[in-house]
Coordinates of C-alpha atoms and ligand atoms in Angstrom, one line a residue:
X1358 CA 96.1 141.2 89.2
X1359 CA 98.6 141.6 91.9
X1360 CA 101.7 139.4 92.5
X1361 CA 100.4 137.6 95.0
X1362 CA 96.9 136.2 93.2
X1363 CA 98.5 135.5 90.0
X1364 CA 101.0 133.4 92.3
X1365 CA 97.6 131.8 93.8
X1366 CA 96.2 130.8 90.0
X1367 CA 99.4 129.6 89.2
X1368 CA 99.4 127.2 92.1
X1369 CA 96.0 126.4 91.3
X1370 CA 97.1 125.3 87.5
X1371 CA 100.2 123.6 89.2
X1372 CA 97.5 121.8 91.4
X1373 CA 95.5 120.9 88.8
X1374 CA 98.2 119.3 86.2
X1375 CA 99.7 117.2 89.4
X1376 CA 96.2 116.0 89.9
X1377 CA 95.9 114.4 85.8
X1378 CA 97.3 111.5 85.0
X1379 CA 98.0 111.3 81.1
X1380 CA 98.2 108.1 79.4
X1381 CA 100.2 107.7 76.2
X1382 CA 101.6 105.1 73.5
X1383 CA 104.6 104.2 73.9
X1384 CA 105.1 103.2 70.2
X1385 CA 103.6 106.3 68.8
X1386 CA 103.7 109.0 71.2
X1387 CA 99.8 109.6 70.9
X1388 CA 98.0 110.7 73.9
X1389 CA 95.7 108.2 75.0
X1390 CA 93.5 109.5 77.9
X1391 CA 93.3 112.3 80.5
X1392 CA 92.1 111.0 84.3
X1393 CA 91.8 113.1 87.4
X1394 CA 93.5 111.8 90.3
X1395 CA 91.4 110.7 93.3
X1396 CA 91.5 112.6 96.4
X1397 CA 92.2 110.9 100.1
X1398 CA 88.6 111.8 100.4
X1399 CA 87.3 110.4 97.3
X1400 CA 89.1 106.8 97.8
X1401 CA 88.4 106.8 101.5
X1402 CA 85.0 106.7 100.5
X1403 CA 85.4 103.9 98.2
X1404 CA 87.1 101.9 100.4
X1405 CA 84.0 102.1 102.9
X1406 CA 81.9 101.2 100.3
X1407 CA 83.9 98.2 99.8
X1408 CA 84.2 97.2 103.4
X1409 CA 80.4 97.3 103.5
X1410 CA 79.8 95.3 100.3
X1411 CA 82.4 92.5 101.6
X1412 CA 80.5 91.4 104.4
X1413 CA 78.0 90.2 102.4
X1414 CA 80.5 89.1 99.9
X1415 CA 82.2 87.1 102.9
X1416 CA 78.8 84.8 103.5
X1417 CA 78.7 81.9 101.4
X1418 CA 81.2 80.6 98.9
X1419 CA 79.0 79.0 96.4
X1420 CA 77.3 82.6 95.7
X1421 CA 80.9 84.0 94.8
X1422 CA 82.1 81.2 93.1
X1423 CA 78.8 82.2 90.4
X1424 CA 79.8 85.7 90.3
X1425 CA 82.9 84.4 89.8
X1426 CA 81.4 82.7 86.5
X1427 CA 79.6 85.8 85.2
X1428 CA 83.3 87.6 85.2
X1429 CA 84.7 84.7 83.4
X1430 CA 82.1 85.5 80.7
X1431 CA 82.9 89.0 80.6
X1432 CA 86.2 88.3 80.6
X1433 CA 86.1 86.3 77.6
X1434 CA 83.2 88.7 76.0
X1435 CA 85.9 91.4 76.3
X1436 CA 89.4 90.1 75.6
X1437 CA 89.8 91.8 72.7
X1438 CA 89.4 95.1 73.8
X1439 CA 91.3 94.4 77.2
X1440 CA 94.4 93.0 75.1
X1441 CA 94.0 95.9 72.6
X1442 CA 93.9 98.2 75.8
X1443 CA 97.1 96.7 77.1
X1444 CA 98.8 97.1 74.1
X1445 CA 98.0 100.9 73.4
X1446 CA 99.0 101.6 77.1
X1447 CA 102.7 99.8 77.6
X1448 CA 103.5 98.5 73.9
X1449 CA 103.0 94.8 74.5
X1450 CA 103.3 93.0 71.3
X1451 CA 99.2 92.2 70.7
X1452 CA 99.4 88.1 70.3
X1453 CA 101.6 88.2 74.1
X1454 CA 99.2 90.8 75.1
X1455 CA 95.8 88.5 74.2
X1456 CA 98.3 85.4 75.7
X1457 CA 98.0 87.0 78.7
X1458 CA 94.4 87.7 78.9
X1459 CA 93.7 83.7 78.1
X1460 CA 95.8 83.0 80.7
X1461 CA 93.7 85.6 83.2
X1462 CA 90.8 83.7 82.0
X1463 CA 92.5 80.5 83.1
X1464 CA 92.9 81.8 86.7
X1465 CA 89.4 82.6 87.2
X1466 CA 88.4 79.0 85.6
X1467 CA 91.3 77.5 87.6
X1468 CA 90.1 79.2 91.3
X1469 CA 86.5 78.6 90.3
X1470 CA 87.4 74.6 90.1
X1471 CA 89.5 74.6 92.9
X1472 CA 88.7 77.5 95.6
X1473 CA 86.3 75.4 97.6
X1474 CA 88.5 72.6 98.3
X1475 CA 91.3 74.7 99.4
X1476 CA 89.3 77.0 101.7
X1477 CA 87.5 74.1 103.3
X1478 CA 87.7 74.2 106.8
X1479 CA 90.9 71.6 108.4
X1480 CA 90.0 69.4 111.1
X1481 CA 92.8 68.8 113.7
X1482 CA 93.2 65.8 115.9
X1483 CA 93.3 67.5 119.4
X1484 CA 91.8 66.4 123.3
X1485 CA 88.8 68.5 122.0
X1486 CA 85.5 67.4 120.9
X1487 CA 86.1 69.1 118.1
X1488 CA 89.3 71.1 116.7
X1489 CA 89.7 72.7 113.1
X1490 CA 91.2 75.4 111.2
X1491 CA 89.1 77.5 109.2
X1492 CA 89.8 79.9 106.7
X1493 CA 87.9 83.3 106.7
X1494 CA 88.5 86.4 104.5
X1495 CA 90.4 89.3 106.0
X1496 CA 88.5 92.0 105.0
X1497 CA 89.6 94.6 102.1
X1498 CA 92.8 93.8 100.7
X1499 CA 94.9 96.7 98.6
X1500 CA 96.5 95.8 95.3
X1501 CA 99.7 97.7 94.2
X1502 CA 100.8 96.7 90.7
X1503 CA 102.9 97.1 87.8
X1504 CA 102.4 97.9 84.2
X1505 CA 104.4 95.2 82.7
X1506 CA 101.5 92.7 82.8
X1507 CA 98.8 95.1 83.3
X1508 CA 96.2 92.2 83.7
X1509 CA 97.7 89.0 84.5
X1510 CA 99.4 91.3 87.7
X1511 CA 96.2 91.9 88.6
X1512 CA 94.1 88.8 88.8
X1513 CA 97.1 86.9 90.2
X1514 CA 95.9 88.3 93.5
X1515 CA 92.5 89.4 93.0
X1516 CA 90.6 86.2 91.7
X1517 CA 91.9 84.2 94.7
X1518 CA 91.5 86.9 97.2
X1519 CA 87.8 87.3 96.0
X1520 CA 87.4 83.7 96.4
X1521 CA 88.4 83.5 99.8
X1522 CA 85.5 86.3 100.7
X1523 CA 87.8 89.5 100.2
X1524 CA 86.8 92.6 98.8
X1525 CA 90.0 94.2 96.6
X1526 CA 90.7 97.6 95.9
X1527 CA 93.5 98.3 92.9
X1528 CA 96.4 100.8 92.6
X1529 CA 97.3 100.5 89.1
X1530 CA 100.8 102.0 87.7
X1531 CA 99.9 105.7 86.0
X1532 CA 100.9 104.6 82.6
X1533 CA 98.1 101.8 82.5
X1534 CA 95.3 103.4 84.2
X1535 CA 92.8 102.7 81.4
X1536 CA 93.2 99.2 81.6
X1537 CA 92.8 99.4 85.3
X1538 CA 88.9 101.2 85.1
X1539 CA 88.7 98.6 82.1
X1540 CA 89.2 95.6 84.7
X1541 CA 87.1 97.1 87.1
X1542 CA 84.0 97.7 84.6
X1543 CA 84.4 93.8 83.4
X1544 CA 84.7 92.5 87.1
X1545 CA 81.4 94.4 87.8
X1546 CA 81.5 93.6 91.0
X1547 CA 80.6 95.9 94.5
X1548 CA 83.8 93.9 95.7
X1549 CA 86.4 95.0 93.3
X1550 CA 87.4 98.7 92.7
X1551 CA 90.4 100.5 91.1
X1552 CA 91.1 103.8 92.1
X1553 CA 93.3 106.3 89.8
X1554 CA 96.2 107.3 92.1
X1555 CA 100.1 108.0 91.8
X1556 CA 102.3 106.2 93.7
X1557 CA 103.1 108.7 96.3
X1558 CA 99.8 108.6 96.8
X1559 CA 99.3 105.2 97.4
X1560 CA 101.5 104.4 100.7
X1561 CA 98.4 106.8 102.7
X1562 CA 95.5 103.9 101.3
X1563 CA 97.8 101.4 103.6
X1564 CA 96.0 102.5 107.2
X1565 CA 92.4 102.4 105.2
X1566 CA 93.2 98.2 104.4
X1567 CA 93.2 94.9 106.0
X1568 CA 96.3 93.8 103.9
X1569 CA 98.4 94.4 101.3
X1570 CA 99.5 92.9 98.2
X1571 CA 102.3 94.7 96.5
X1572 CA 104.3 93.5 92.9
X1573 CA 107.1 96.1 91.8
X1574 CA 110.8 97.4 92.5
X1575 CA 112.4 96.1 95.5
X1576 CA 113.6 100.2 96.0
X1577 CA 109.2 100.6 96.2
X1578 CA 108.5 97.5 98.2
X1579 CA 111.0 97.9 101.0
X1580 CA 109.0 101.6 101.7
X1581 CA 105.7 99.5 101.3
X1582 CA 106.8 97.0 103.5
X1583 CA 108.1 99.6 106.2
X1584 CA 104.7 101.5 105.9
X1585 CA 102.8 98.3 105.7
X1586 CA 105.2 97.8 109.0
X1587 CA 104.5 100.7 111.4
X1588 CA 100.6 99.8 110.9
X1589 CA 101.0 96.3 111.2
X1590 CA 99.3 95.2 108.4
X1591 CA 100.1 92.0 106.6
X1592 CA 101.6 92.6 103.2
X1593 CA 102.9 89.5 100.2
X1594 CA 105.6 91.1 98.4
X1595 CA 106.3 90.2 94.6
X1596 CA 109.7 92.4 93.8
X1597 CA 112.7 92.0 91.2
X1598 CA 114.6 89.2 90.0
X1599 CA 117.4 88.7 88.0
X1600 CA 116.7 84.8 86.9
X1601 CA 120.1 82.7 86.1
X1602 CA 119.7 80.5 83.0
X1603 CA 122.2 77.7 83.8
X1604 CA 122.9 75.9 80.5
X1605 CA 125.1 72.4 81.5
X1606 CA 127.5 70.8 78.7
X1607 CA 125.0 67.9 78.4
X1608 CA 122.0 70.2 76.6
X1609 CA 120.2 70.4 73.8
X1610 CA 121.8 73.7 72.5
X1611 CA 118.9 74.2 69.6
X1612 CA 115.9 73.8 71.9
X1613 CA 118.1 75.9 74.9
X1614 CA 118.6 78.9 72.6
X1615 CA 114.9 79.0 71.4
X1616 CA 114.1 79.1 75.3
X1617 CA 116.4 81.6 76.2
X1618 CA 115.4 83.9 73.5
X1619 CA 112.2 83.4 74.6
X1620 CA 112.4 83.8 77.7
X1621 CA 115.0 87.3 77.5
X1622 CA 112.7 88.9 74.4
X1623 CA 109.5 88.1 75.7
X1624 CA 107.2 91.5 76.7
X1625 CA 110.3 93.1 75.3
X1626 CA 112.6 91.7 78.6
X1627 CA 109.9 93.2 81.0
X1628 CA 109.4 90.2 83.0
X1629 CA 110.4 89.5 86.6
X1630 CA 111.1 86.0 85.8
X1631 CA 112.5 86.2 82.5
X1632 CA 116.0 84.9 82.1
X1633 CA 118.6 87.5 82.7
X1634 CA 122.0 85.7 83.5
X1635 CA 122.7 83.4 80.8
X1636 CA 125.7 81.1 83.1
X1637 CA 127.1 78.6 80.1
X1638 CA 129.0 75.9 80.8
X1639 CA 132.5 76.3 79.0
X1640 CA 132.3 73.1 76.7
X1641 CA 129.4 74.7 75.0
X1642 CA 129.6 78.4 75.6
X1643 CA 131.1 78.8 71.9
X1644 CA 127.6 77.3 69.9
X1645 CA 125.5 78.7 72.1
X1646 CA 126.6 82.2 72.2
X1647 CA 126.6 82.1 68.0
X1648 CA 123.2 80.7 68.1
X1649 CA 121.9 82.8 70.9
X1650 CA 123.3 86.0 68.5
X1651 CA 121.3 84.3 64.8
X1652 CA 118.4 83.8 67.4
X1653 CA 118.3 87.5 68.6
X1654 CA 119.3 88.7 65.1
X1655 CA 115.7 86.8 63.4
X1656 CA 113.2 88.2 65.9
X1657 CA 110.6 90.2 64.5
X1658 CA 110.7 93.9 65.7
X1659 CA 108.0 96.9 65.2
X1660 CA 104.4 98.2 65.7
X1661 CA 103.1 95.7 68.5
X1662 CA 99.8 96.1 67.0
X1663 CA 100.9 93.7 64.1
X1664 CA 100.2 90.2 65.2
X1665 CA 103.3 89.2 63.7
X1666 CA 105.9 91.3 65.8
X1667 CA 107.5 89.4 68.4
X1668 CA 109.6 92.8 70.0
X1669 CA 108.0 96.0 70.8
X1670 CA 109.1 99.3 72.4
X1671 CA 109.9 99.7 76.1
X1672 CA 106.5 100.8 77.9
X1673 CA 108.1 104.3 78.5
X1674 CA 110.5 106.7 77.5
X1675 CA 111.2 106.7 80.9
X1676 CA 112.0 102.9 81.0
X1677 CA 113.9 103.1 78.1
X1678 CA 116.2 105.9 79.5
X1679 CA 117.3 103.1 82.0
X1680 CA 117.9 100.5 80.3
X1681 CA 120.2 102.4 77.7
X1682 CA 122.1 103.5 81.1
X1683 CA 122.7 100.3 81.6
X1684 CA 123.5 98.4 78.7
X1685 CA 126.3 102.0 78.4
X1686 CA 127.4 100.6 82.2
X1687 CA 127.7 97.0 80.8
X1688 CA 129.9 98.5 77.9
X1689 CA 132.3 99.6 80.2
X1690 CA 132.6 95.9 81.4
X1691 CA 132.8 94.1 78.1
X1692 CA 131.6 93.3 75.1
X1693 CA 127.9 94.4 74.0
X1694 CA 126.7 93.8 71.1
X1695 CA 123.2 94.9 69.6
X1696 CA 121.3 92.6 67.4
X1697 CA 119.2 95.2 65.5
X1698 CA 120.1 98.5 64.1
X1699 CA 118.2 101.8 63.3
X1700 CA 115.6 101.6 66.0
X1701 CA 114.1 104.8 67.2
X1702 CA 112.0 105.9 70.1
X1703 CA 111.4 103.4 72.4
X1704 CA 113.0 100.1 71.5
X1705 CA 116.0 98.8 72.9
X1706 CA 117.4 95.6 70.3
X1707 CA 117.9 92.8 71.5
X1708 CA 121.1 93.0 73.1
X1709 CA 123.9 90.7 74.4
X1710 CA 126.7 91.4 77.2
X1711 CA 129.7 89.5 77.9
X1712 CA 131.0 91.6 80.9
X1713 CA 133.9 90.6 82.8
X1714 CA 132.9 91.6 86.1
X1715 CA 129.7 91.1 88.1
X1716 CA 126.7 93.1 87.0
X1717 CA 124.4 93.2 89.9
X1718 CA 121.4 95.5 88.8
X1719 CA 118.1 94.2 87.4
X1720 CA 117.8 94.8 83.6
X1721 CA 113.9 95.3 82.5
X1722 CA 114.8 95.5 78.8
X1723 CA 116.3 92.7 75.8
X1724 CA 119.6 92.4 77.5
X1725 CA 121.2 89.0 78.3
X1726 CA 123.9 88.8 80.1
X1727 CA 126.4 85.9 79.2
X1728 CA 129.3 84.4 81.4
X1729 CA 130.4 80.8 81.8
X1730 CA 131.9 78.2 84.1
X1731 CA 133.8 75.4 84.5
X1732 CA 132.1 72.9 87.1
X1733 CA 128.8 72.6 89.1
X1734 CA 129.6 74.9 92.2
X1735 CA 131.3 77.7 89.8
X1736 CA 127.5 77.6 88.4
X1737 CA 125.9 77.7 91.8
X1738 CA 128.3 80.4 92.9
X1739 CA 127.5 82.6 90.0
X1740 CA 123.9 82.0 90.1
X1741 CA 123.3 82.9 94.0
X1742 CA 125.2 85.7 93.5
X1743 CA 122.8 88.5 93.3
X1744 CA 120.5 89.7 95.6
X1745 CA 118.0 88.6 94.0
X1746 CA 116.1 85.1 94.3
X1747 CA 112.9 84.7 92.1
X1748 CA 113.4 82.1 89.7
X1749 CA 116.1 80.3 88.1
X1750 CA 115.9 77.6 85.6
X1751 CA 118.4 74.8 84.4
X1752 CA 118.9 73.1 81.4
X1753 CA 120.5 69.8 80.5
X1754 CA 120.4 66.5 81.9
X1755 CA 117.1 66.5 83.7
X1756 CA 119.3 64.0 86.9
X1757 CA 122.2 66.1 86.7
X1758 CA 120.3 69.3 87.0
X1759 CA 118.2 68.1 89.9
X1760 CA 120.7 67.7 92.2
X1761 CA 122.1 71.1 91.6
X1762 CA 118.0 72.3 92.7
X1763 CA 118.8 72.2 96.4
X1764 CA 121.9 74.7 96.4
X1765 CA 119.8 77.2 94.3
X1766 CA 118.7 80.2 96.1
X1767 CA 115.6 81.1 94.3
X1768 CA 111.9 81.0 95.2
X1769 CA 111.3 78.6 92.0
X1770 CA 113.4 76.5 90.0
X1771 CA 112.5 74.9 86.5
X1772 CA 114.2 72.4 84.8
X1773 CA 114.0 72.5 80.9
X1774 CA 111.6 74.9 80.8
X1775 CA 111.8 78.7 81.0
X1776 CA 110.4 80.1 84.4
X1777 CA 106.2 80.5 84.2
X1778 CA 103.9 81.4 86.5
X1779 CA 101.2 78.9 86.9
X1780 CA 98.1 79.0 89.1
X1781 CA 98.7 75.2 90.2
X1782 CA 101.9 76.0 91.6
X1783 CA 103.3 78.9 94.4
X1784 CA 105.1 81.8 93.0
X1785 CA 107.1 84.4 94.7
X1786 CA 110.6 84.8 95.6
X1787 CA 113.5 85.0 98.6
X1788 CA 115.8 87.3 99.3
X1789 CA 115.2 91.0 97.9
X1790 CA 112.9 89.1 95.5
X1791 CA 110.1 89.7 98.0
X1792 CA 108.2 87.4 100.7
X1793 CA 104.6 85.5 100.5
X1794 CA 103.5 83.9 97.5
X1795 CA 100.9 84.2 95.3
X1796 CA 98.8 81.2 93.1
X1797 CA 98.1 77.7 94.4
X1798 CA 96.6 77.0 97.7
X1799 CA 99.6 78.9 99.2
X1800 CA 98.8 82.0 97.5
X1801 CA 95.0 82.5 98.3
X1802 CA 95.5 81.2 102.0
X1803 CA 97.8 84.6 102.2
X1804 CA 94.7 86.3 101.9
X1805 CA 92.9 84.7 105.0
X1806 CA 92.6 84.6 108.7
X1807 CA 93.8 81.3 109.6
X1808 CA 91.7 80.3 112.5
X1809 CA 92.1 77.8 115.0
X1810 CA 88.6 76.3 116.5
X1811 CA 88.3 74.2 119.9
X1812 CA 84.9 73.2 120.6
X1813 CA 84.5 71.4 124.3
Ligands
NAD2317 P1 107.4 100.5 90.7 O1 107.7 99.9 92.2 O2 108.0 101.5 90.4 O3 105.7 100.6 90.3 C1 105.0 99.4 91.4 C2 103.6 100.0 91.9 O4 103.7 100.7 92.8 C3 102.8 101.0 90.5 O5 101.7 101.1 90.6 C4 103.3 102.5 91.1 O6 102.5 103.5 90.9 C5 103.2 102.3 92.9 N1 104.3 102.9 93.7 C6 105.3 103.6 93.3 N2 105.7 104.6 94.3 C7 105.2 103.9 95.3 C8 105.1 104.2 96.8 N3 105.9 105.5 97.2 N4 103.9 103.9 97.4 C9 103.1 103.3 97.0 N5 103.1 102.7 95.7 C10 104.0 103.1 95.0 O7 107.5 99.0 90.1 P2 107.6 98.8 88.2 O8 108.3 99.7 87.7 O9 105.9 99.4 88.0 O10 107.8 97.2 87.7 C11 108.7 97.0 87.6 C12 109.4 96.1 88.6 O11 108.4 95.2 89.1 C13 110.7 95.5 88.3 O12 111.5 95.3 89.6 C14 109.6 93.9 87.9 O13 110.8 92.8 88.1 C15 108.9 93.8 89.4 N6 108.3 92.5 88.8 C16 107.9 92.1 90.1 C17 107.2 90.7 89.9 C18 106.7 89.7 90.8 O14 106.1 89.0 90.6 N7 107.7 89.1 91.6 C19 106.0 90.9 88.5 C20 106.4 92.2 87.5 C21 107.3 92.9 87.9

């Protein structure tokens, strides 16, 4: 073979390699699946078909809600399979994967119950014979989603967007490609399709759709926003967070520590709204610190398929490397204590860091950063001293805590409860945590053309 033809073969092989997505179990390292990446031509024809199906889907809301009833039944029937797929692909403990699927079914149910009322036209009194606002669909909505809640992250925008009469094209994170395709199968609708593509290819889909909902890191969010901006497409961005967890002097330490443990260690800390910075009144910081250490040390770690395990591995070797590097940076800034030893592979032990200077990165792993304060003003300054503004929680006397709420720079503030997403409340952030809202009436309206009508 001549040198140029062998180079051609090498190119073809490397092209083939580039076009394949391989998924693997982050706990065992076992290969799970191999998927051909779709090229732009195939994605474009898929979107044309979605566009065609959307015209029929947009016609009548009661037909759509009937179809969502069937979707709900299919999710219920296949919930164990879906939970298993989550755990295998990204390592979340099976009990938490089951809870994720259950919550997703709640969202379908809630949407079926409320969408009609949320989308009803609104009469507005003017000099017109009749004037009102209609909420019409936008067309095809592109969802670009991360791996940390492979089902819930998709449902959060997909179910309201569908109920509002849109079609949905999903570009999921590559490491959960199996779950993405399973979702397409369970939705079983002509107006919901997944595409198998790497992140870098997803930007090229933006010109083909009418609106984008992105959940993921700020870095990628900025690229999507800039591409969407250049195409003048509407987008909702749900980005990272470094939520403060403020412990006032008048809190119940026992229940606060239990919530702190759950909020920081659930899903191995890979949660946008998990408490990441613990800002503790110096009158209770000693007791809080000791109890948090005990609580972190008691957590059961191991095979995520074991129903009794609470802390599994991180979702990938890449993610583990990032968090290990962050822990090493935190060591340079102060004391760091690991509360489990001898872990291998993609495990990161529950860790508590007490840096003596600020650390502004989002840590997407089971690492609590603890600092102290002595006045409300100082607590607020520390809480707001972050590029992010997703959620925040306050722990203590509820009247005292509520007085601080207006001064907190976050999209969601919870008092004596960990920050959580709830279909009934808007979800989203300010600052580098993004813009726009998901869930509740505010969320469904993001996927509509708010159309003013004047009739004389
Ligand atoms: P990521 O930004 O790397 O990836 C998210 C998605 O974007 C994936 O589907 C990925 O394939 C795709 N992508 C990557 N590069 C792209 C590009 N150039 N163009 C288009 N798409 C591209 O994020 P991640 O590491 O998968 O997820 C973790 C981040 O997500 C954390 O910062 C976390 O806080 C954030 N997050 C936010 C929320 C929220 O609701 N605010 C929820 C979950 C996770």
